Coordinates of C-alpha atoms in Angstrom, one line a residue:
M60 CA 110.1 -63.8 -131.0
D61 CA 111.4 -61.8 -128.4
G62 CA 108.8 -63.8 -125.9
T63 CA 106.9 -61.2 -125.2
T64 CA 103.2 -61.7 -124.9
H65 CA 100.4 -60.2 -127.1
R66 CA 98.3 -58.2 -125.7
Y67 CA 94.7 -58.3 -127.4
H68 CA 93.0 -55.3 -128.1
P69 CA 89.1 -55.4 -127.2
G70 CA 87.6 -56.5 -130.3
E71 CA 89.4 -59.4 -130.1
R72 CA 89.4 -60.5 -126.2
A73 CA 85.5 -60.2 -126.9
V74 CA 85.2 -62.2 -129.5
Q75 CA 87.6 -65.2 -128.2
G76 CA 85.2 -64.5 -124.1
R77 CA 82.0 -65.2 -126.9
T78 CA 84.1 -68.5 -128.5
G79 CA 85.2 -70.0 -125.5
Q80 CA 89.4 -69.8 -126.5
Q81 CA 90.3 -67.2 -124.1
E82 CA 92.6 -69.3 -122.2
R83 CA 94.2 -71.3 -125.8
A84 CA 94.5 -67.3 -127.3
A85 CA 97.2 -66.3 -124.3
H86 CA 98.8 -69.5 -125.2
V87 CA 99.0 -68.9 -128.8
G88 CA 99.3 -65.3 -128.4
R89 CA 103.2 -65.7 -127.1
S90 CA 104.1 -67.5 -130.5
I91 CA 103.8 -63.2 -131.5
G92 CA 107.0 -60.7 -131.0
D93 CA 108.6 -57.6 -133.2
V94 CA 111.8 -59.6 -133.8
I95 CA 112.1 -61.1 -137.3
P96 CA 113.9 -64.4 -136.3
P97 CA 116.5 -65.9 -138.2
V98 CA 114.6 -68.8 -139.8
A99 CA 111.9 -66.4 -140.4
A100 CA 114.1 -63.7 -142.4
R101 CA 115.6 -67.2 -144.6
F102 CA 111.7 -67.5 -145.3
L103 CA 110.8 -63.6 -146.4
A104 CA 113.6 -63.9 -148.7
E105 CA 112.1 -67.0 -151.0
R106 CA 108.8 -65.5 -151.4
R107 CA 107.6 -64.0 -155.0
T108 CA 104.2 -62.1 -153.1
L109 CA 103.6 -60.6 -150.5
V110 CA 100.0 -59.4 -149.8
L111 CA 99.7 -56.2 -148.4
G112 CA 96.3 -54.5 -146.1
A113 CA 96.0 -50.5 -145.2
A114 CA 93.6 -48.3 -146.2
D115 CA 93.3 -45.7 -148.9
R116 CA 92.6 -41.7 -148.4
A117 CA 89.1 -42.1 -148.0
G118 CA 89.9 -44.7 -144.9
R119 CA 88.8 -47.6 -147.1
L120 CA 90.7 -50.5 -145.9
W121 CA 92.1 -52.3 -149.9
A122 CA 94.3 -55.8 -150.0
T123 CA 96.6 -55.8 -153.4
L124 CA 99.5 -58.2 -154.1
L125 CA 103.3 -57.0 -154.7
D126 CA 105.9 -59.4 -156.5
G127 CA 109.1 -59.7 -157.7
P128 CA 112.1 -62.0 -157.5
A129 CA 113.4 -64.5 -155.1
G130 CA 114.9 -61.7 -152.6
F131 CA 112.6 -58.7 -152.7
L132 CA 111.7 -59.2 -149.1
R133 CA 114.7 -59.2 -147.2
A134 CA 115.0 -58.9 -143.5
A135 CA 117.6 -55.9 -143.3
D136 CA 117.8 -56.5 -139.5
A137 CA 115.5 -58.0 -137.0
H138 CA 113.4 -55.7 -136.7
T139 CA 112.9 -54.2 -140.6
L140 CA 111.9 -55.4 -143.3
T141 CA 112.2 -54.2 -146.9
V142 CA 110.6 -54.9 -149.9
A143 CA 111.3 -54.0 -153.4
A144 CA 108.5 -53.5 -154.8
R145 CA 105.4 -50.9 -154.1
P146 CA 101.8 -51.5 -156.1
T147 CA 101.4 -49.7 -160.1
A148 CA 99.4 -46.8 -161.1
G149 CA 95.8 -47.3 -160.5
D150 CA 95.8 -50.0 -157.4
P151 CA 94.1 -48.2 -154.4
L152 CA 96.8 -48.3 -152.6
A153 CA 99.7 -46.7 -154.3
E154 CA 98.6 -43.0 -153.4
A155 CA 99.2 -44.8 -149.4
L156 CA 102.5 -45.5 -149.2
A157 CA 103.5 -43.7 -151.6
R158 CA 103.1 -41.9 -148.5
G159 CA 103.5 -44.0 -145.5
T160 CA 101.7 -46.2 -144.3
E161 CA 100.5 -48.8 -141.5
V162 CA 100.3 -51.7 -143.4
G163 CA 99.6 -55.6 -142.6
T164 CA 101.6 -58.5 -144.9
L165 CA 101.0 -61.3 -145.2
A166 CA 104.1 -64.1 -147.2
L167 CA 103.0 -67.5 -148.5
D168 CA 103.7 -70.2 -149.5
P169 CA 101.5 -72.8 -151.8
A170 CA 103.8 -74.9 -152.4
G171 CA 105.5 -75.8 -148.6
R172 CA 101.5 -74.5 -147.4
R173 CA 103.3 -71.6 -145.4
R174 CA 102.8 -68.1 -144.3
M175 CA 103.9 -65.9 -141.8
R176 CA 102.1 -62.1 -140.9
V177 CA 104.8 -59.2 -140.9
N178 CA 102.5 -56.1 -139.1
G179 CA 103.8 -52.6 -138.8
G180 CA 105.0 -48.7 -140.6
A181 CA 105.5 -49.1 -144.3
V182 CA 107.4 -45.2 -145.3
P183 CA 108.6 -45.1 -149.3
D184 CA 112.4 -45.9 -149.7
G185 CA 113.0 -43.5 -152.0
R186 CA 114.7 -46.9 -155.0
G187 CA 110.6 -47.9 -155.1
G188 CA 109.9 -49.5 -152.3
L189 CA 108.9 -49.9 -148.9
V190 CA 110.7 -50.7 -145.4
V191 CA 108.3 -51.7 -143.3
T192 CA 109.2 -51.6 -138.8
A193 CA 107.9 -55.4 -137.9
A194 CA 105.8 -53.9 -134.5
Q195 CA 103.7 -57.9 -134.9
V196 CA 105.7 -61.1 -136.6
Y197 CA 104.5 -64.3 -136.6
A198 CA 103.8 -67.3 -138.5
N199 CA 100.8 -69.1 -139.0
C200 CA 99.5 -73.4 -139.5
P201 CA 98.2 -74.2 -143.1
K202 CA 95.3 -75.0 -142.1
Y203 CA 92.4 -74.3 -145.9
I204 CA 96.3 -73.4 -147.9
Q205 CA 96.0 -74.9 -151.9
R206 CA 98.6 -76.4 -152.9
R207 CA 100.3 -74.5 -155.9
S208 CA 103.7 -73.7 -157.7
P209 CA 104.0 -70.8 -159.0
L210 CA 105.0 -70.3 -163.1
D211 CA 106.9 -67.0 -164.5
A212 CA 104.7 -65.8 -167.6
P213 CA 104.3 -63.6 -170.4
G214 CA 103.5 -60.1 -169.5
R215 CA 100.3 -58.9 -169.5
P216 CA 98.9 -55.2 -169.8
G217 CA 99.1 -53.1 -165.7
T218 CA 95.3 -51.8 -166.5
A219 CA 92.9 -50.9 -163.4
T220 CA 89.4 -50.7 -163.9
A221 CA 87.0 -49.5 -161.1
G222 CA 84.2 -49.6 -159.8
T223 CA 81.5 -50.1 -157.5
S224 CA 80.3 -53.6 -157.3
L225 CA 80.4 -56.9 -159.0
T226 CA 80.7 -57.0 -162.6
L227 CA 78.6 -60.7 -163.3
P228 CA 82.2 -61.9 -164.9
Q229 CA 83.4 -61.1 -160.7
Q230 CA 80.4 -62.7 -159.4
L231 CA 81.4 -66.5 -160.8
A232 CA 85.1 -65.4 -160.6
A233 CA 84.8 -64.8 -156.5
A234 CA 81.7 -68.0 -157.0
T235 CA 84.1 -70.0 -157.8
A236 CA 86.7 -69.0 -156.0
D237 CA 89.5 -71.5 -153.5
T238 CA 91.2 -68.3 -151.5
F239 CA 91.0 -65.2 -150.9
F240 CA 92.6 -62.4 -148.5
I241 CA 91.5 -60.5 -145.8
A242 CA 92.2 -56.6 -144.5
T243 CA 91.0 -55.2 -141.3
A244 CA 92.5 -52.8 -138.7
G245 CA 92.4 -52.6 -134.4
P246 CA 90.8 -49.6 -133.0
D247 CA 94.9 -47.8 -132.7
G248 CA 95.5 -47.9 -136.7
T249 CA 97.3 -51.4 -137.3
V250 CA 96.5 -53.2 -139.7
D251 CA 96.4 -57.6 -140.6
A252 CA 96.1 -59.1 -143.8
S253 CA 95.0 -62.7 -143.1
H254 CA 93.9 -65.5 -145.7
R255 CA 90.6 -67.7 -145.7
G256 CA 90.4 -70.3 -148.4
G257 CA 88.6 -73.3 -148.5
N258 CA 86.7 -75.9 -151.6
P259 CA 85.5 -73.8 -154.3
G260 CA 82.0 -72.0 -153.4
F261 CA 82.5 -71.3 -149.9
L262 CA 82.5 -68.3 -150.5
T263 CA 79.1 -67.1 -151.5
V264 CA 77.5 -64.6 -154.1
H265 CA 74.4 -63.0 -153.3
G266 CA 74.1 -60.4 -155.7
P267 CA 76.7 -57.6 -157.1
D268 CA 76.8 -56.0 -154.0
R269 CA 77.1 -58.7 -151.0
L270 CA 79.2 -61.6 -150.3
S271 CA 79.5 -64.2 -147.3
W272 CA 81.3 -67.0 -146.1
P273 CA 81.6 -68.7 -143.3
E274 CA 85.0 -68.2 -140.7
Y275 CA 86.4 -71.9 -140.2
P276 CA 88.3 -73.1 -136.8
G277 CA 92.1 -71.6 -137.4
N278 CA 94.3 -70.5 -134.3
T279 CA 92.0 -68.5 -132.1
M280 CA 93.5 -65.3 -131.6
F281 CA 90.7 -63.9 -133.9
M282 CA 92.8 -61.3 -135.6
T283 CA 90.0 -60.8 -138.2
L284 CA 87.1 -61.1 -135.9
G285 CA 88.4 -59.0 -133.4
N286 CA 89.4 -56.1 -135.7
L287 CA 85.4 -56.5 -137.1
E288 CA 84.0 -57.1 -133.6
L289 CA 84.9 -52.6 -133.6
N290 CA 85.7 -51.5 -137.4
P291 CA 83.5 -53.3 -140.2
A292 CA 85.7 -51.9 -142.5
A293 CA 87.0 -54.0 -144.7
G294 CA 89.3 -54.8 -148.2
L295 CA 89.2 -58.5 -150.1
L296 CA 91.3 -59.9 -152.8
L297 CA 91.0 -62.3 -154.9
P298 CA 93.7 -63.8 -157.1
D299 CA 93.4 -64.3 -160.4
W300 CA 95.8 -67.6 -160.4
E301 CA 95.6 -68.9 -164.3
T302 CA 96.5 -64.9 -165.6
G303 CA 98.1 -63.8 -162.8
A304 CA 95.3 -60.9 -162.7
A305 CA 93.5 -60.2 -159.6
L306 CA 89.8 -58.3 -158.2
L307 CA 90.5 -56.2 -155.1
L308 CA 87.4 -55.0 -153.0
T309 CA 86.5 -52.7 -150.1
G310 CA 83.6 -52.2 -147.9
R311 CA 81.9 -53.3 -144.7
A312 CA 82.0 -56.6 -142.9
R313 CA 79.0 -58.1 -140.7
V314 CA 79.5 -60.9 -138.0
D315 CA 76.4 -62.8 -137.9
W316 CA 76.7 -65.0 -133.9
S317 CA 73.8 -67.2 -134.9
D318 CA 76.3 -70.1 -134.2
P319 CA 79.5 -69.2 -132.0
A320 CA 80.7 -72.6 -133.0
A321 CA 80.4 -71.0 -136.4
P322 CA 79.8 -68.1 -137.4
V323 CA 79.7 -66.3 -140.3
V324 CA 81.0 -63.6 -141.7
E325 CA 78.5 -61.0 -143.8
Y326 CA 80.5 -58.5 -147.0
T327 CA 78.7 -55.4 -148.7
V328 CA 80.5 -54.7 -151.6
T329 CA 81.5 -50.2 -151.5
G330 CA 84.1 -50.4 -154.5
T331 CA 86.5 -52.9 -156.9
V332 CA 89.4 -52.6 -158.9
Q333 CA 90.4 -54.8 -161.9
L334 CA 93.6 -55.4 -162.1
G335 CA 94.5 -57.4 -165.0
R336 CA 98.4 -58.0 -164.1
A337 CA 98.8 -58.0 -160.7
T338 CA 101.7 -60.2 -161.0
A339 CA 104.3 -61.8 -163.5
L340 CA 103.4 -65.8 -162.3
T341 CA 100.6 -67.5 -162.7
W342 CA 100.8 -70.8 -160.7
T343 CA 99.5 -74.5 -161.1
E344 CA 96.5 -76.1 -160.6
P345 CA 95.3 -76.4 -156.7
E346 CA 95.7 -79.5 -154.5
Y347 CA 92.8 -78.6 -152.1
S348 CA 94.0 -78.3 -148.8
P349 CA 92.8 -82.2 -147.0
V350 CA 91.6 -80.2 -144.3
N351 CA 89.0 -77.5 -146.7
P352 CA 85.0 -78.8 -145.0
A353 CA 82.6 -79.5 -148.0
A354 CA 81.7 -75.8 -149.3
G355 CA 77.7 -76.3 -148.7
P356 CA 75.4 -75.0 -150.9
P357 CA 74.5 -71.6 -151.0
A358 CA 72.7 -69.5 -148.7
A359 CA 69.2 -67.8 -149.7

């Protein structure tokens, strides 16, 4: 990294103060820079999927999944990530990424329980891909990542079905999920994509348009919760690890701080897109993270 200490925005600082993590967050923030170091470039080049968050034309936030062979992600230089993929037709971010927009990206290695984020401005490269100019680059800890290995799978139909609330099968998929991804936006328009994991049942379904989940202890930076402090818009991505499909949600999130040591995020769904083929990969059965808390019974 370039050694520059990350400057937290007011929402992040408010959450750090509420949880008593200001000192720890200031220390961890030193790891955030705008340079893709060689070790990060190698990590990116080995990945076959990329989670990407952005806003659509209407300003709604979504998170989606891009994929390709190893090498489809490449650090062209210390400040530039190239992505040899864009969303297919029917993906709610296809239009926005064809024009150029702010994005948050997360490269995940489930098999090695490793992840890193590259956030910045993305523009089309004229060849069906993207060029991301890095504004934030940093790695995350291995907490709550379920170990999985990728498998190549036969092609699936590239269908996309939109809705305004969760169907019963989608509710079941959410209620049994062990992983999802969340896109949020900061006050300056920057976008962040983050990972959430736990034992099946950690994501609670309260109805066709209401979800909630506990916020487990993390890196103390509180980028997601800090963004939600100022902007409730959020997009969720729930991968189907068995088939390569994915469920994309957009909506609004509210954080319940009744217990500052154990906040709970309450999510209202306002739009859904079911992608029949989000990736050409399927994955092996999960080995759950040893630090996953036991998922409690659904809340009333």
